[in-house]
């Protein structure tokens, strides 16, 4: 965008330089232009006492040959030399003559600006699309992150439930071991108490004679 602004500034500067160069050329070549009035009367001599012999069109370019008092002798586009009031001459091209050139420059600048606007709109559109894609991507990632959090919480709950079951099974197994061991010990004690009181069988003596 800065490059576009820089290019626009260069064009504007060139327009200004072209106008200045036209003015400088006009002063150097002793050229003048009739003021932008509808018409300017010209006389045959350098005073008001001379008769009017015609008119010059507004904006017409003339060549200044000499000056005398309030009048200047000029040569018009027809080649005739006449006297005209110096105050009705100007050193820069008339607005009517500058208009086509200025209009062309305005058209060029307008076209340039349209191109800059199109380029800027394309860039803005591209940036907007990129931003929308990034926002959509972020939303998708947030949704997936929430889903993973929920799955992780469910897994933690399942682990806690399995751990509780495991602890219960360990307690049941330990209790069974105690009961089994107690039963064995009780049976052994009971046997130990009963066996001594059982009647013993007498041994028969073997007789050899």
PDB file of N, CA, C and O in Angstrom, residues 102-154:
ATOM      1  N   UNK A 102      -5.078  18.898 -18.417  1.00  0.00           N
ATOM      2  CA  UNK A 102      -5.364  18.606 -17.022  1.00  0.00           C
ATOM      3  C   UNK A 102      -6.400  17.498 -16.892  1.00  0.00           C
ATOM      4  O   UNK A 102      -6.312  16.649 -15.999  1.00  0.00           O
ATOM      5  N   UNK A 103      -7.395  17.501 -17.792  1.00  0.00           N
ATOM      6  CA  UNK A 103      -8.410  16.460 -17.749  1.00  0.00           C
ATOM      7  C   UNK A 103      -7.793  15.090 -18.018  1.00  0.00           C
ATOM      8  O   UNK A 103      -8.149  14.089 -17.383  1.00  0.00           O
ATOM      9  N   UNK A 104      -6.854  15.066 -18.984  1.00  0.00           N
ATOM     10  CA  UNK A 104      -6.173  13.803 -19.276  1.00  0.00           C
ATOM     11  C   UNK A 104      -5.389  13.321 -18.064  1.00  0.00           C
ATOM     12  O   UNK A 104      -5.377  12.123 -17.732  1.00  0.00           O
ATOM     13  N   UNK A 105      -4.713  14.266 -17.383  1.00  0.00           N
ATOM     14  CA  UNK A 105      -3.961  13.886 -16.194  1.00  0.00           C
ATOM     15  C   UNK A 105      -4.893  13.431 -15.076  1.00  0.00           C
ATOM     16  O   UNK A 105      -4.585  12.481 -14.342  1.00  0.00           O
ATOM     17  N   UNK A 106      -6.037  14.118 -14.955  1.00  0.00           N
ATOM     18  CA  UNK A 106      -7.020  13.702 -13.956  1.00  0.00           C
ATOM     19  C   UNK A 106      -7.535  12.301 -14.262  1.00  0.00           C
ATOM     20  O   UNK A 106      -7.689  11.462 -13.367  1.00  0.00           O
ATOM     21  N   UNK A 107      -7.806  12.038 -15.551  1.00  0.00           N
ATOM     22  CA  UNK A 107      -8.269  10.702 -15.944  1.00  0.00           C
ATOM     23  C   UNK A 107      -7.212   9.647 -15.621  1.00  0.00           C
ATOM     24  O   UNK A 107      -7.537   8.539 -15.158  1.00  0.00           O
ATOM     25  N   UNK A 108      -5.944  10.007 -15.878  1.00  0.00           N
ATOM     26  CA  UNK A 108      -4.861   9.067 -15.596  1.00  0.00           C
ATOM     27  C   UNK A 108      -4.763   8.794 -14.098  1.00  0.00           C
ATOM     28  O   UNK A 108      -4.609   7.635 -13.669  1.00  0.00           O
ATOM     29  N   UNK A 109      -4.865   9.894 -13.313  1.00  0.00           N
ATOM     30  CA  UNK A 109      -4.816   9.714 -11.867  1.00  0.00           C
ATOM     31  C   UNK A 109      -6.016   8.919 -11.372  1.00  0.00           C
ATOM     32  O   UNK A 109      -5.891   8.082 -10.465  1.00  0.00           O
ATOM     33  N   UNK A 110      -7.185   9.179 -11.965  1.00  0.00           N
ATOM     34  CA  UNK A 110      -8.387   8.437 -11.560  1.00  0.00           C
ATOM     35  C   UNK A 110      -8.226   6.951 -11.857  1.00  0.00           C
ATOM     36  O   UNK A 110      -8.583   6.093 -11.032  1.00  0.00           O
ATOM     37  N   UNK A 111      -7.686   6.661 -13.040  1.00  0.00           N
ATOM     38  CA  UNK A 111      -7.454   5.257 -13.391  1.00  0.00           C
ATOM     39  C   UNK A 111      -6.444   4.620 -12.445  1.00  0.00           C
ATOM     40  O   UNK A 111      -6.603   3.474 -12.027  1.00  0.00           O
ATOM     41  N   UNK A 112      -5.407   5.390 -12.111  1.00  0.00           N
ATOM     42  CA  UNK A 112      -4.401   4.890 -11.181  1.00  0.00           C
ATOM     43  C   UNK A 112      -5.015   4.615  -9.812  1.00  0.00           C
ATOM     44  O   UNK A 112      -4.735   3.581  -9.184  1.00  0.00           O
ATOM     45  N   UNK A 113      -5.854   5.553  -9.369  1.00  0.00           N
ATOM     46  CA  UNK A 113      -6.512   5.371  -8.073  1.00  0.00           C
ATOM     47  C   UNK A 113      -7.459   4.178  -8.103  1.00  0.00           C
ATOM     48  O   UNK A 113      -7.558   3.430  -7.116  1.00  0.00           O
ATOM     49  N   UNK A 114      -8.161   3.998  -9.230  1.00  0.00           N
ATOM     50  CA  UNK A 114      -9.039   2.834  -9.341  1.00  0.00           C
ATOM     51  C   UNK A 114      -8.237   1.544  -9.240  1.00  0.00           C
ATOM     52  O   UNK A 114      -8.669   0.576  -8.599  1.00  0.00           O
ATOM     53  N   UNK A 115      -7.068   1.547  -9.888  1.00  0.00           N
ATOM     54  CA  UNK A 115      -6.212   0.367  -9.789  1.00  0.00           C
ATOM     55  C   UNK A 115      -5.737   0.125  -8.366  1.00  0.00           C
ATOM     56  O   UNK A 115      -5.698  -1.010  -7.898  1.00  0.00           O
ATOM     57  N   UNK A 116      -5.392   1.238  -7.685  1.00  0.00           N
ATOM     58  CA  UNK A 116      -4.969   1.104  -6.283  1.00  0.00           C
ATOM     59  C   UNK A 116      -6.112   0.586  -5.441  1.00  0.00           C
ATOM     60  O   UNK A 116      -5.936  -0.287  -4.584  1.00  0.00           O
ATOM     61  N   UNK A 117      -7.323   1.122  -5.682  1.00  0.00           N
ATOM     62  CA  UNK A 117      -8.486   0.665  -4.918  1.00  0.00           C
ATOM     63  C   UNK A 117      -8.775  -0.813  -5.164  1.00  0.00           C
ATOM     64  O   UNK A 117      -9.083  -1.563  -4.233  1.00  0.00           O
ATOM     65  N   UNK A 118      -8.683  -1.215  -6.449  1.00  0.00           N
ATOM     66  CA  UNK A 118      -8.920  -2.631  -6.763  1.00  0.00           C
ATOM     67  C   UNK A 118      -7.894  -3.521  -6.057  1.00  0.00           C
ATOM     68  O   UNK A 118      -8.236  -4.574  -5.497  1.00  0.00           O
ATOM     69  N   UNK A 119      -6.620  -3.084  -6.127  1.00  0.00           N
ATOM     70  CA  UNK A 119      -5.564  -3.861  -5.483  1.00  0.00           C
ATOM     71  C   UNK A 119      -5.795  -3.941  -3.974  1.00  0.00           C
ATOM     72  O   UNK A 119      -5.657  -5.008  -3.368  1.00  0.00           O
ATOM     73  N   UNK A 120      -6.164  -2.792  -3.383  1.00  0.00           N
ATOM     74  CA  UNK A 120      -6.409  -2.764  -1.948  1.00  0.00           C
ATOM     75  C   UNK A 120      -7.603  -3.633  -1.578  1.00  0.00           C
ATOM     76  O   UNK A 120      -7.578  -4.332  -0.569  1.00  0.00           O
ATOM     77  N   UNK A 121      -8.665  -3.570  -2.402  1.00  0.00           N
ATOM     78  CA  UNK A 121      -9.841  -4.392  -2.116  1.00  0.00           C
ATOM     79  C   UNK A 121      -9.504  -5.877  -2.221  1.00  0.00           C
ATOM     80  O   UNK A 121      -9.980  -6.691  -1.422  1.00  0.00           O
ATOM     81  N   UNK A 122      -8.689  -6.241  -3.228  1.00  0.00           N
ATOM     82  CA  UNK A 122      -8.282  -7.639  -3.353  1.00  0.00           C
ATOM     83  C   UNK A 122      -7.471  -8.081  -2.139  1.00  0.00           C
ATOM     84  O   UNK A 122      -7.681  -9.173  -1.603  1.00  0.00           O
ATOM     85  N   UNK A 123      -6.546  -7.213  -1.722  1.00  0.00           N
ATOM     86  CA  UNK A 123      -5.741  -7.560  -0.555  1.00  0.00           C
ATOM     87  C   UNK A 123      -6.625  -7.664   0.684  1.00  0.00           C
ATOM     88  O   UNK A 123      -6.455  -8.577   1.503  1.00  0.00           O
ATOM     89  N   UNK A 124      -7.557  -6.703   0.832  1.00  0.00           N
ATOM     90  CA  UNK A 124      -8.449  -6.740   1.991  1.00  0.00           C
ATOM     91  C   UNK A 124      -9.300  -8.000   1.970  1.00  0.00           C
ATOM     92  O   UNK A 124      -9.509  -8.641   3.005  1.00  0.00           O
ATOM     93  N   UNK A 125      -9.814  -8.345   0.771  1.00  0.00           N
ATOM     94  CA  UNK A 125     -10.629  -9.553   0.654  1.00  0.00           C
ATOM     95  C   UNK A 125      -9.812 -10.791   1.009  1.00  0.00           C
ATOM     96  O   UNK A 125     -10.282 -11.679   1.721  1.00  0.00           O
ATOM     97  N   UNK A 126      -8.564 -10.831   0.505  1.00  0.00           N
ATOM     98  CA  UNK A 126      -7.700 -11.977   0.804  1.00  0.00           C
ATOM     99  C   UNK A 126      -7.401 -12.060   2.292  1.00  0.00           C
ATOM    100  O   UNK A 126      -7.429 -13.134   2.892  1.00  0.00           O
ATOM    101  N   UNK A 127      -7.132 -10.898   2.905  1.00  0.00           N
ATOM    102  CA  UNK A 127      -6.860 -10.878   4.344  1.00  0.00           C
ATOM    103  C   UNK A 127      -8.089 -11.304   5.132  1.00  0.00           C
ATOM    104  O   UNK A 127      -7.984 -12.011   6.137  1.00  0.00           O
ATOM    105  N   UNK A 128      -9.287 -10.870   4.661  1.00  0.00           N
ATOM    106  CA  UNK A 128     -10.515 -11.237   5.354  1.00  0.00           C
ATOM    107  C   UNK A 128     -10.746 -12.742   5.282  1.00  0.00           C
ATOM    108  O   UNK A 128     -11.106 -13.396   6.272  1.00  0.00           O
ATOM    109  N   UNK A 129     -10.534 -13.309   4.070  1.00  0.00           N
ATOM    110  CA  UNK A 129     -10.696 -14.758   3.919  1.00  0.00           C
ATOM    111  C   UNK A 129      -9.697 -15.513   4.790  1.00  0.00           C
ATOM    112  O   UNK A 129     -10.052 -16.511   5.438  1.00  0.00           O
ATOM    113  N   UNK A 130      -8.456 -15.037   4.809  1.00  0.00           N
ATOM    114  CA  UNK A 130      -7.446 -15.693   5.644  1.00  0.00           C
ATOM    115  C   UNK A 130      -7.828 -15.613   7.115  1.00  0.00           C
ATOM    116  O   UNK A 130      -7.683 -16.589   7.860  1.00  0.00           O
ATOM    117  N   UNK A 131      -8.323 -14.454   7.549  1.00  0.00           N
ATOM    118  CA  UNK A 131      -8.729 -14.287   8.939  1.00  0.00           C
ATOM    119  C   UNK A 131      -9.899 -15.201   9.278  1.00  0.00           C
ATOM    120  O   UNK A 131      -9.929 -15.820  10.360  1.00  0.00           O
ATOM    121  N   UNK A 132     -10.869 -15.315   8.352  1.00  0.00           N
ATOM    122  CA  UNK A 132     -12.005 -16.196   8.597  1.00  0.00           C
ATOM    123  C   UNK A 132     -11.554 -17.652   8.700  1.00  0.00           C
ATOM    124  O   UNK A 132     -12.043 -18.407   9.555  1.00  0.00           O
ATOM    125  N   UNK A 133     -10.615 -18.057   7.838  1.00  0.00           N
ATOM    126  CA  UNK A 133     -10.100 -19.422   7.913  1.00  0.00           C
ATOM    127  C   UNK A 133      -9.383 -19.672   9.235  1.00  0.00           C
ATOM    128  O   UNK A 133      -9.530 -20.739   9.852  1.00  0.00           O
ATOM    129  N   UNK A 134      -8.611 -18.680   9.672  1.00  0.00           N
ATOM    130  CA  UNK A 134      -7.909 -18.840  10.943  1.00  0.00           C
ATOM    131  C   UNK A 134      -8.891 -18.916  12.104  1.00  0.00           C
ATOM    132  O   UNK A 134      -8.722 -19.731  13.018  1.00  0.00           O
ATOM    133  N   UNK A 135      -9.928 -18.077  12.071  1.00  0.00           N
ATOM    134  CA  UNK A 135     -10.923 -18.119  13.135  1.00  0.00           C
ATOM    135  C   UNK A 135     -11.653 -19.464  13.149  1.00  0.00           C
ATOM    136  O   UNK A 135     -11.917 -20.022  14.217  1.00  0.00           O
ATOM    137  N   UNK A 136     -11.970 -19.982  11.951  1.00  0.00           N
ATOM    138  CA  UNK A 136     -12.614 -21.286  11.870  1.00  0.00           C
ATOM    139  C   UNK A 136     -11.698 -22.381  12.403  1.00  0.00           C
ATOM    140  O   UNK A 136     -12.131 -23.287  13.116  1.00  0.00           O
ATOM    141  N   UNK A 137     -10.405 -22.287  12.059  1.00  0.00           N
ATOM    142  CA  UNK A 137      -9.432 -23.262  12.539  1.00  0.00           C
ATOM    143  C   UNK A 137      -9.319 -23.210  14.058  1.00  0.00           C
ATOM    144  O   UNK A 137      -9.264 -24.255  14.732  1.00  0.00           O
ATOM    145  N   UNK A 138      -9.302 -21.994  14.608  1.00  0.00           N
ATOM    146  CA  UNK A 138      -9.218 -21.842  16.059  1.00  0.00           C
ATOM    147  C   UNK A 138     -10.460 -22.424  16.727  1.00  0.00           C
ATOM    148  O   UNK A 138     -10.373 -23.111  17.751  1.00  0.00           O
ATOM    149  N   UNK A 139     -11.641 -22.152  16.134  1.00  0.00           N
ATOM    150  CA  UNK A 139     -12.885 -22.699  16.692  1.00  0.00           C
ATOM    151  C   UNK A 139     -12.877 -24.227  16.663  1.00  0.00           C
ATOM    152  O   UNK A 139     -13.288 -24.876  17.635  1.00  0.00           O
ATOM    153  N   UNK A 140     -12.386 -24.797  15.552  1.00  0.00           N
ATOM    154  CA  UNK A 140     -12.304 -26.265  15.458  1.00  0.00           C
ATOM    155  C   UNK A 140     -11.354 -26.829  16.515  1.00  0.00           C
ATOM    156  O   UNK A 140     -11.645 -27.859  17.151  1.00  0.00           O
ATOM    157  N   UNK A 141     -10.220 -26.168  16.705  1.00  0.00           N
ATOM    158  CA  UNK A 141      -9.257 -26.639  17.698  1.00  0.00           C
ATOM    159  C   UNK A 141      -9.828 -26.534  19.108  1.00  0.00           C
ATOM    160  O   UNK A 141      -9.598 -27.428  19.944  1.00  0.00           O
ATOM    161  N   UNK A 142     -10.546 -25.449  19.385  1.00  0.00           N
ATOM    162  CA  UNK A 142     -11.155 -25.316  20.711  1.00  0.00           C
ATOM    163  C   UNK A 142     -12.194 -26.404  20.949  1.00  0.00           C
ATOM    164  O   UNK A 142     -12.268 -26.979  22.044  1.00  0.00           O
ATOM    165  N   UNK A 143     -13.002 -26.694  19.919  1.00  0.00           N
ATOM    166  CA  UNK A 143     -13.999 -27.760  20.051  1.00  0.00           C
ATOM    167  C   UNK A 143     -13.329 -29.102  20.308  1.00  0.00           C
ATOM    168  O   UNK A 143     -13.744 -29.877  21.176  1.00  0.00           O
ATOM    169  N   UNK A 144     -12.270 -29.382  19.535  1.00  0.00           N
ATOM    170  CA  UNK A 144     -11.539 -30.653  19.709  1.00  0.00           C
ATOM    171  C   UNK A 144     -10.881 -30.722  21.087  1.00  0.00           C
ATOM    172  O   UNK A 144     -10.865 -31.785  21.734  1.00  0.00           O
ATOM    173  N   UNK A 145     -10.368 -29.597  21.564  1.00  0.00           N
ATOM    174  CA  UNK A 145      -9.750 -29.560  22.884  1.00  0.00           C
ATOM    175  C   UNK A 145     -10.774 -29.853  23.974  1.00  0.00           C
ATOM    176  O   UNK A 145     -10.484 -30.596  24.933  1.00  0.00           O
ATOM    177  N   UNK A 146     -11.986 -29.291  23.828  1.00  0.00           N
ATOM    178  CA  UNK A 146     -13.042 -29.577  24.802  1.00  0.00           C
ATOM    179  C   UNK A 146     -13.430 -31.054  24.779  1.00  0.00           C
ATOM    180  O   UNK A 146     -13.663 -31.660  25.838  1.00  0.00           O
ATOM    181  N   UNK A 147     -13.506 -31.617  23.578  1.00  0.00           N
ATOM    182  CA  UNK A 147     -13.831 -33.044  23.472  1.00  0.00           C
ATOM    183  C   UNK A 147     -12.762 -33.900  24.150  1.00  0.00           C
ATOM    184  O   UNK A 147     -13.075 -34.868  24.862  1.00  0.00           O
ATOM    185  N   UNK A 148     -11.493 -33.545  23.938  1.00  0.00           N
ATOM    186  CA  UNK A 148     -10.401 -34.298  24.563  1.00  0.00           C
ATOM    187  C   UNK A 148     -10.434 -34.152  26.087  1.00  0.00           C
ATOM    188  O   UNK A 148     -10.150 -35.106  26.820  1.00  0.00           O
ATOM    189  N   UNK A 149     -10.788 -32.944  26.553  1.00  0.00           N
ATOM    190  CA  UNK A 149     -10.896 -32.750  28.001  1.00  0.00           C
ATOM    191  C   UNK A 149     -11.986 -33.647  28.580  1.00  0.00           C
ATOM    192  O   UNK A 149     -11.812 -34.256  29.656  1.00  0.00           O
ATOM    193  N   UNK A 150     -13.126 -33.715  27.878  1.00  0.00           N
ATOM    194  CA  UNK A 150     -14.222 -34.569  28.352  1.00  0.00           C
ATOM    195  C   UNK A 150     -13.808 -36.038  28.353  1.00  0.00           C
ATOM    196  O   UNK A 150     -14.106 -36.786  29.300  1.00  0.00           O
ATOM    197  N   UNK A 151     -13.135 -36.466  27.276  1.00  0.00           N
ATOM    198  CA  UNK A 151     -12.674 -37.851  27.216  1.00  0.00           C
ATOM    199  C   UNK A 151     -11.674 -38.139  28.330  1.00  0.00           C
ATOM    200  O   UNK A 151     -11.693 -39.221  28.948  1.00  0.00           O
ATOM    201  N   UNK A 152     -10.772 -37.198  28.602  1.00  0.00           N
ATOM    202  CA  UNK A 152      -9.786 -37.396  29.665  1.00  0.00           C
ATOM    203  C   UNK A 152     -10.480 -37.500  31.026  1.00  0.00           C
ATOM    204  O   UNK A 152     -10.097 -38.329  31.865  1.00  0.00           O
ATOM    205  N   UNK A 153     -11.491 -36.667  31.279  1.00  0.00           N
ATOM    206  CA  UNK A 153     -12.221 -36.726  32.538  1.00  0.00           C
ATOM    207  C   UNK A 153     -12.941 -38.059  32.694  1.00  0.00           C
ATOM    208  O   UNK A 153     -12.938 -38.661  33.784  1.00  0.00           O
ATOM    209  N   UNK A 154     -13.554 -38.547  31.609  1.00  0.00           N
ATOM    210  CA  UNK A 154     -14.208 -39.853  31.653  1.00  0.00           C
ATOM    211  C   UNK A 154     -13.194 -40.963  31.950  1.00  0.00           C
ATOM    212  O   UNK A 154     -13.472 -41.892  32.717  1.00  0.00           O
TER     213      UNK A 154
END
